[in-house]
CSV table of C-alpha atoms in Angstrom, one decimal:
chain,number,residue,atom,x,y,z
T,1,UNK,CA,8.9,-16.7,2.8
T,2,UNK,CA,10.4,-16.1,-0.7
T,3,UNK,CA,7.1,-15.1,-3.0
T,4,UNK,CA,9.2,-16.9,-5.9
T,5,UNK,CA,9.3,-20.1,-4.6
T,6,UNK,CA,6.9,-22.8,-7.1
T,7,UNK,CA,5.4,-26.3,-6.2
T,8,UNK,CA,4.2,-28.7,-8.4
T,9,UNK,CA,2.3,-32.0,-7.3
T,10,UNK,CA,3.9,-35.1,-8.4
T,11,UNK,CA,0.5,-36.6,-9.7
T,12,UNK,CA,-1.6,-35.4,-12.8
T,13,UNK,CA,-4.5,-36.2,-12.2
T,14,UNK,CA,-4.0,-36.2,-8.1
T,15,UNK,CA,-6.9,-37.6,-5.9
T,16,UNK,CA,-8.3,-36.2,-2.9
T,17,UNK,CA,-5.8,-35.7,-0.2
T,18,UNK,CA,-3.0,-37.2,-2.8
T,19,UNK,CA,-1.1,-34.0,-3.0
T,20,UNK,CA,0.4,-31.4,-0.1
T,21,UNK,CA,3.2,-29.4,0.1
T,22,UNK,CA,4.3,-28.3,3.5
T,23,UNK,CA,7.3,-26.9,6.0
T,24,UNK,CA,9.1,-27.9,9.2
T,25,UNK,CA,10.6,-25.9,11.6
T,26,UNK,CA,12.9,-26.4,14.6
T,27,UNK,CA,10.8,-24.0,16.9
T,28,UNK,CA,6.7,-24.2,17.2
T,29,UNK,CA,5.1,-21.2,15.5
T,30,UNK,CA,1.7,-20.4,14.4
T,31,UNK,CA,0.4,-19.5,10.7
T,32,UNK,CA,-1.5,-16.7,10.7
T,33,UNK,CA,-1.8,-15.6,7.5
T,34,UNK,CA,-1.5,-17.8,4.5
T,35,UNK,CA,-1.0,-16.5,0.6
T,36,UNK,CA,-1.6,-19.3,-1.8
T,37,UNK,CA,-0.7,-18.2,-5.6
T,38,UNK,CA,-2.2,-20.8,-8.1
T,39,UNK,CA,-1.7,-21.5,-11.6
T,40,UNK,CA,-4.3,-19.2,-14.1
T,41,UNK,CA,-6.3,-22.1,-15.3
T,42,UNK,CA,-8.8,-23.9,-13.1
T,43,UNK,CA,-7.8,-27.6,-14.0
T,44,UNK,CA,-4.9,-26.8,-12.7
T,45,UNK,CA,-5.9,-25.4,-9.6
T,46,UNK,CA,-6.5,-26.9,-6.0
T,47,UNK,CA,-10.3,-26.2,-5.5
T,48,UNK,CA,-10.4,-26.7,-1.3
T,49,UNK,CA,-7.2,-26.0,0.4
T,50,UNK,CA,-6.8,-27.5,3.8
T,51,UNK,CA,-4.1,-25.9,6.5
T,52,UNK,CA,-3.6,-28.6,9.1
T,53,UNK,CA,-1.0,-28.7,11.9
T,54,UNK,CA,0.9,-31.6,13.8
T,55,UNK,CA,3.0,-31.7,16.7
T,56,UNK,CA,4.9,-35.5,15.5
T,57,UNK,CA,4.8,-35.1,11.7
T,58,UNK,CA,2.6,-38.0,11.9
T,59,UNK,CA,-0.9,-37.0,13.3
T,60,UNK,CA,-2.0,-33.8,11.3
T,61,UNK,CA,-5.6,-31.3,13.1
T,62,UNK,CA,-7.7,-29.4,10.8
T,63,UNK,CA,-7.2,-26.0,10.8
T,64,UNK,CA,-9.1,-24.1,8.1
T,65,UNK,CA,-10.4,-24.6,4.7
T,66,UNK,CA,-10.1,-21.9,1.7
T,67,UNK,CA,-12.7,-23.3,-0.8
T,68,UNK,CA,-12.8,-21.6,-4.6
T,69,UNK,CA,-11.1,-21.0,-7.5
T,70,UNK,CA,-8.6,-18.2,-7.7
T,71,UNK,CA,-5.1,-17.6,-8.9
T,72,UNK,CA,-4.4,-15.6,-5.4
T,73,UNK,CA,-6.1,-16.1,-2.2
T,74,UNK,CA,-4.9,-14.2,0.6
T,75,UNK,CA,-6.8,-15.5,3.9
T,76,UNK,CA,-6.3,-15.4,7.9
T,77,UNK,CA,-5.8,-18.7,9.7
T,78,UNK,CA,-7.9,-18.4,12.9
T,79,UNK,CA,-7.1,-20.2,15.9
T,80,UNK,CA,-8.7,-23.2,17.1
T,81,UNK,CA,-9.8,-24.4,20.4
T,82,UNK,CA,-6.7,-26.9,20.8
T,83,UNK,CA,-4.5,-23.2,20.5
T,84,UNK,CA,-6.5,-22.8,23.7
T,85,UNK,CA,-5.6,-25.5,26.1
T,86,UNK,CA,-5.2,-23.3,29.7
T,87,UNK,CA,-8.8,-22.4,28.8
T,88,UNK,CA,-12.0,-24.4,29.1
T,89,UNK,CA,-15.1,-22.6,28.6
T,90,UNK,CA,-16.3,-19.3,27.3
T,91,UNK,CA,-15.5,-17.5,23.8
T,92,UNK,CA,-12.1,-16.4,22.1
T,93,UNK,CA,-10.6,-13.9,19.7
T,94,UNK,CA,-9.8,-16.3,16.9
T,95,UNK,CA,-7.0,-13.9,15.7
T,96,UNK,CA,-9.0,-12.9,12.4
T,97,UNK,CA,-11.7,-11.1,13.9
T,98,UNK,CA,-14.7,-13.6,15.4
T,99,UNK,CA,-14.9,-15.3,18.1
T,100,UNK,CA,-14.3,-19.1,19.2
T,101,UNK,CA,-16.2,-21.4,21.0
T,102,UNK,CA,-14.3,-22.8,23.9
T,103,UNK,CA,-17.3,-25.1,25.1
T,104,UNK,CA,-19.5,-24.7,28.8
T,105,UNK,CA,-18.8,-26.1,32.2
T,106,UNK,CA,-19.4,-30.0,31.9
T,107,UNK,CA,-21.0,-29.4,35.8
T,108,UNK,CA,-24.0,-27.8,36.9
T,109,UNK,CA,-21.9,-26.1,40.3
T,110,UNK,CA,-19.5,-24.9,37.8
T,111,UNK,CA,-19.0,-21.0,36.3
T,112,UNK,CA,-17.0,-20.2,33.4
T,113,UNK,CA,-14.6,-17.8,34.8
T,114,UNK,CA,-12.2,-16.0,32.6
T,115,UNK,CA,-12.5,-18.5,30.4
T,116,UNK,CA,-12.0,-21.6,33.3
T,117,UNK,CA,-14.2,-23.5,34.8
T,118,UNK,CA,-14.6,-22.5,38.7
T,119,UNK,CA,-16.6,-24.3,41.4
T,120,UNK,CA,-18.9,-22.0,42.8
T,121,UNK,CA,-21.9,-24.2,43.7
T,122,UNK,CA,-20.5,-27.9,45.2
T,123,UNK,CA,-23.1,-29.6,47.0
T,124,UNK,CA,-22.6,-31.1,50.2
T,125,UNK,CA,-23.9,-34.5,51.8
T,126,UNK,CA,-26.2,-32.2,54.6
T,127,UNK,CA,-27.6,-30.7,51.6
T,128,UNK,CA,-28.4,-33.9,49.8
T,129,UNK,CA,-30.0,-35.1,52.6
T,130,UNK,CA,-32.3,-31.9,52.6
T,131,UNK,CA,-32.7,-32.4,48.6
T,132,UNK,CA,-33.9,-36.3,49.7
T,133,UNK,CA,-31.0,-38.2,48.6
T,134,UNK,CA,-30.4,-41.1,51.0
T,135,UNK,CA,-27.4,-43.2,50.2
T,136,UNK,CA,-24.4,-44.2,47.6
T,137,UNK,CA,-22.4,-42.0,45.5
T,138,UNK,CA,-23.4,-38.6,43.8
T,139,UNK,CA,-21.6,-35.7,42.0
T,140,UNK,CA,-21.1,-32.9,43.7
T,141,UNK,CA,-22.0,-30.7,41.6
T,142,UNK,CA,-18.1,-29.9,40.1
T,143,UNK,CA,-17.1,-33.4,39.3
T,144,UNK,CA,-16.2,-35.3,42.2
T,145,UNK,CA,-18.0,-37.7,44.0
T,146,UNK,CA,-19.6,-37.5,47.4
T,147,UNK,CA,-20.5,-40.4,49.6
T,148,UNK,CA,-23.9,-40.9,51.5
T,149,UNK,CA,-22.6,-44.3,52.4
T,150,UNK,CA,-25.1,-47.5,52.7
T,151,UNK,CA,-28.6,-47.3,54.3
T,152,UNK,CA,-28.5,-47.0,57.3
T,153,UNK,CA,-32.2,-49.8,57.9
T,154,UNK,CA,-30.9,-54.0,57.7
T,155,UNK,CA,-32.2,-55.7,55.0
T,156,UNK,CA,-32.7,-52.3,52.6
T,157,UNK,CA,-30.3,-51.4,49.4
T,158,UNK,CA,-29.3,-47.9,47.6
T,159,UNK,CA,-31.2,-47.9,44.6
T,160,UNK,CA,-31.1,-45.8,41.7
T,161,UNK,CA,-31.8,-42.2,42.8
T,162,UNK,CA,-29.9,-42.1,45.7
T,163,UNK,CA,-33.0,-44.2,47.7
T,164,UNK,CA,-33.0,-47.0,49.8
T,165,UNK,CA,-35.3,-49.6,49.3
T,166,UNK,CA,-36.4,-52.8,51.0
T,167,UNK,CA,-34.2,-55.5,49.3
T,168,UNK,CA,-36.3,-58.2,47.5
T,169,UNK,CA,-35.2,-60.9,49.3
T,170,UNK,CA,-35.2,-59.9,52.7
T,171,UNK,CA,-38.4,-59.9,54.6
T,172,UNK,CA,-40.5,-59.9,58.0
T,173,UNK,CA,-43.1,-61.8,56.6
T,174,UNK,CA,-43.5,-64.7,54.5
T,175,UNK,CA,-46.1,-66.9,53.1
T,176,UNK,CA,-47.3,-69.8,50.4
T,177,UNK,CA,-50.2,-68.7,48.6
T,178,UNK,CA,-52.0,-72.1,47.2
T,179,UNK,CA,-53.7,-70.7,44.1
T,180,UNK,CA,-56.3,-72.9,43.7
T,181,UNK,CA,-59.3,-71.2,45.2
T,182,UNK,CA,-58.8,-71.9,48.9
T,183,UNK,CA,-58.3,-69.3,51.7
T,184,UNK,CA,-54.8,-67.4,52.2
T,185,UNK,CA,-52.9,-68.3,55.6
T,186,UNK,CA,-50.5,-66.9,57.4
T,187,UNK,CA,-47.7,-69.5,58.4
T,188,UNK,CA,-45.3,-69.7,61.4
């Protein structure tokens, strides 16, 4: 851009956020590196300078902060994970020399390949049988659900942890119990 070019804030005394200054373009690009030339003194300086980014014009992501006071700061813009998007896991050059965090595999049969998340450990319904589970849904492992189905005894339910239990209401046996001191029966 032209090093001559000057921008003053429309406010005096401008509250946080109250003031920006900023540039459209036909074509996406990326900033990179960022020169920001302020005036000598201090009261009339921007102490934290925040890049942001938007793909509308309407809904603007953080990108970097330059924090201090100094007629000329020269800085790199590093990338972000949303710059990332065909990646999910794993670290990044951020463009200015460090590394970005892209995150870890959200499963436990997942691997972060490359920077993308690979199935390389889905569990199947024989093995959850061996691991104990009896019935109902579980993940397998890479994020899709595997189905034991429904007990397989009448009168039982799929409880939590994959079990089947004896339903509470469904019985062999039944019984009053008279609480007042006298003997328990069984009754036909």
């Amino acid at each position: 851009g032209d090093s001559l070019t000057a921008w003053s804030a429309d406010c005096s005394d401008c509250k946080e956020g109250e003031s920006s200054i900023g540039v459209q373009a036909e074509d996406p690009f990326y900033v990179k590196c960022m020169r920001l030339t302020q005036a000598d003194y201090g009261i009339h300086q921007c102490f934290s300078v925040l890049l942001q980014s938007s793909v509308d014009g309407s809904e603007f992501v953080d990108r970097f902060t330059m924090k201090g006071f100094q007629v000329t700061r020269q800085v790199c813009s590093p990338y972000i994970p949303l710059d990332f998007l065909e990646f999910n896991c794993g670290g990044r050059d951020n463009g200015c020399f460090q590394s970005v965090s892209l995150g870890t595999c959200p499963f436990a049969g997942q691997a972060c390949r490359n920077n993308v998340c690979i199935c390389e450990g889905r569990t199947t319904v024989e093995e959850a049988r061996v691991a104990g589970l009896q019935c109902g849904e579980f993940d397998d492992g890479c994020g899709s659900p595997l189905s034991l189905g429904d007990c397989p005894v009448f009168g039982e339910i799929c409880v939590e942890g994959n079990q089947c239990k004896g339903e509470a209401l469904a019985a062999y046996h039944w019984r009053l119990v008279c609480q007042s001191g006298a003997i328990d029966r069984w009754w036909g």
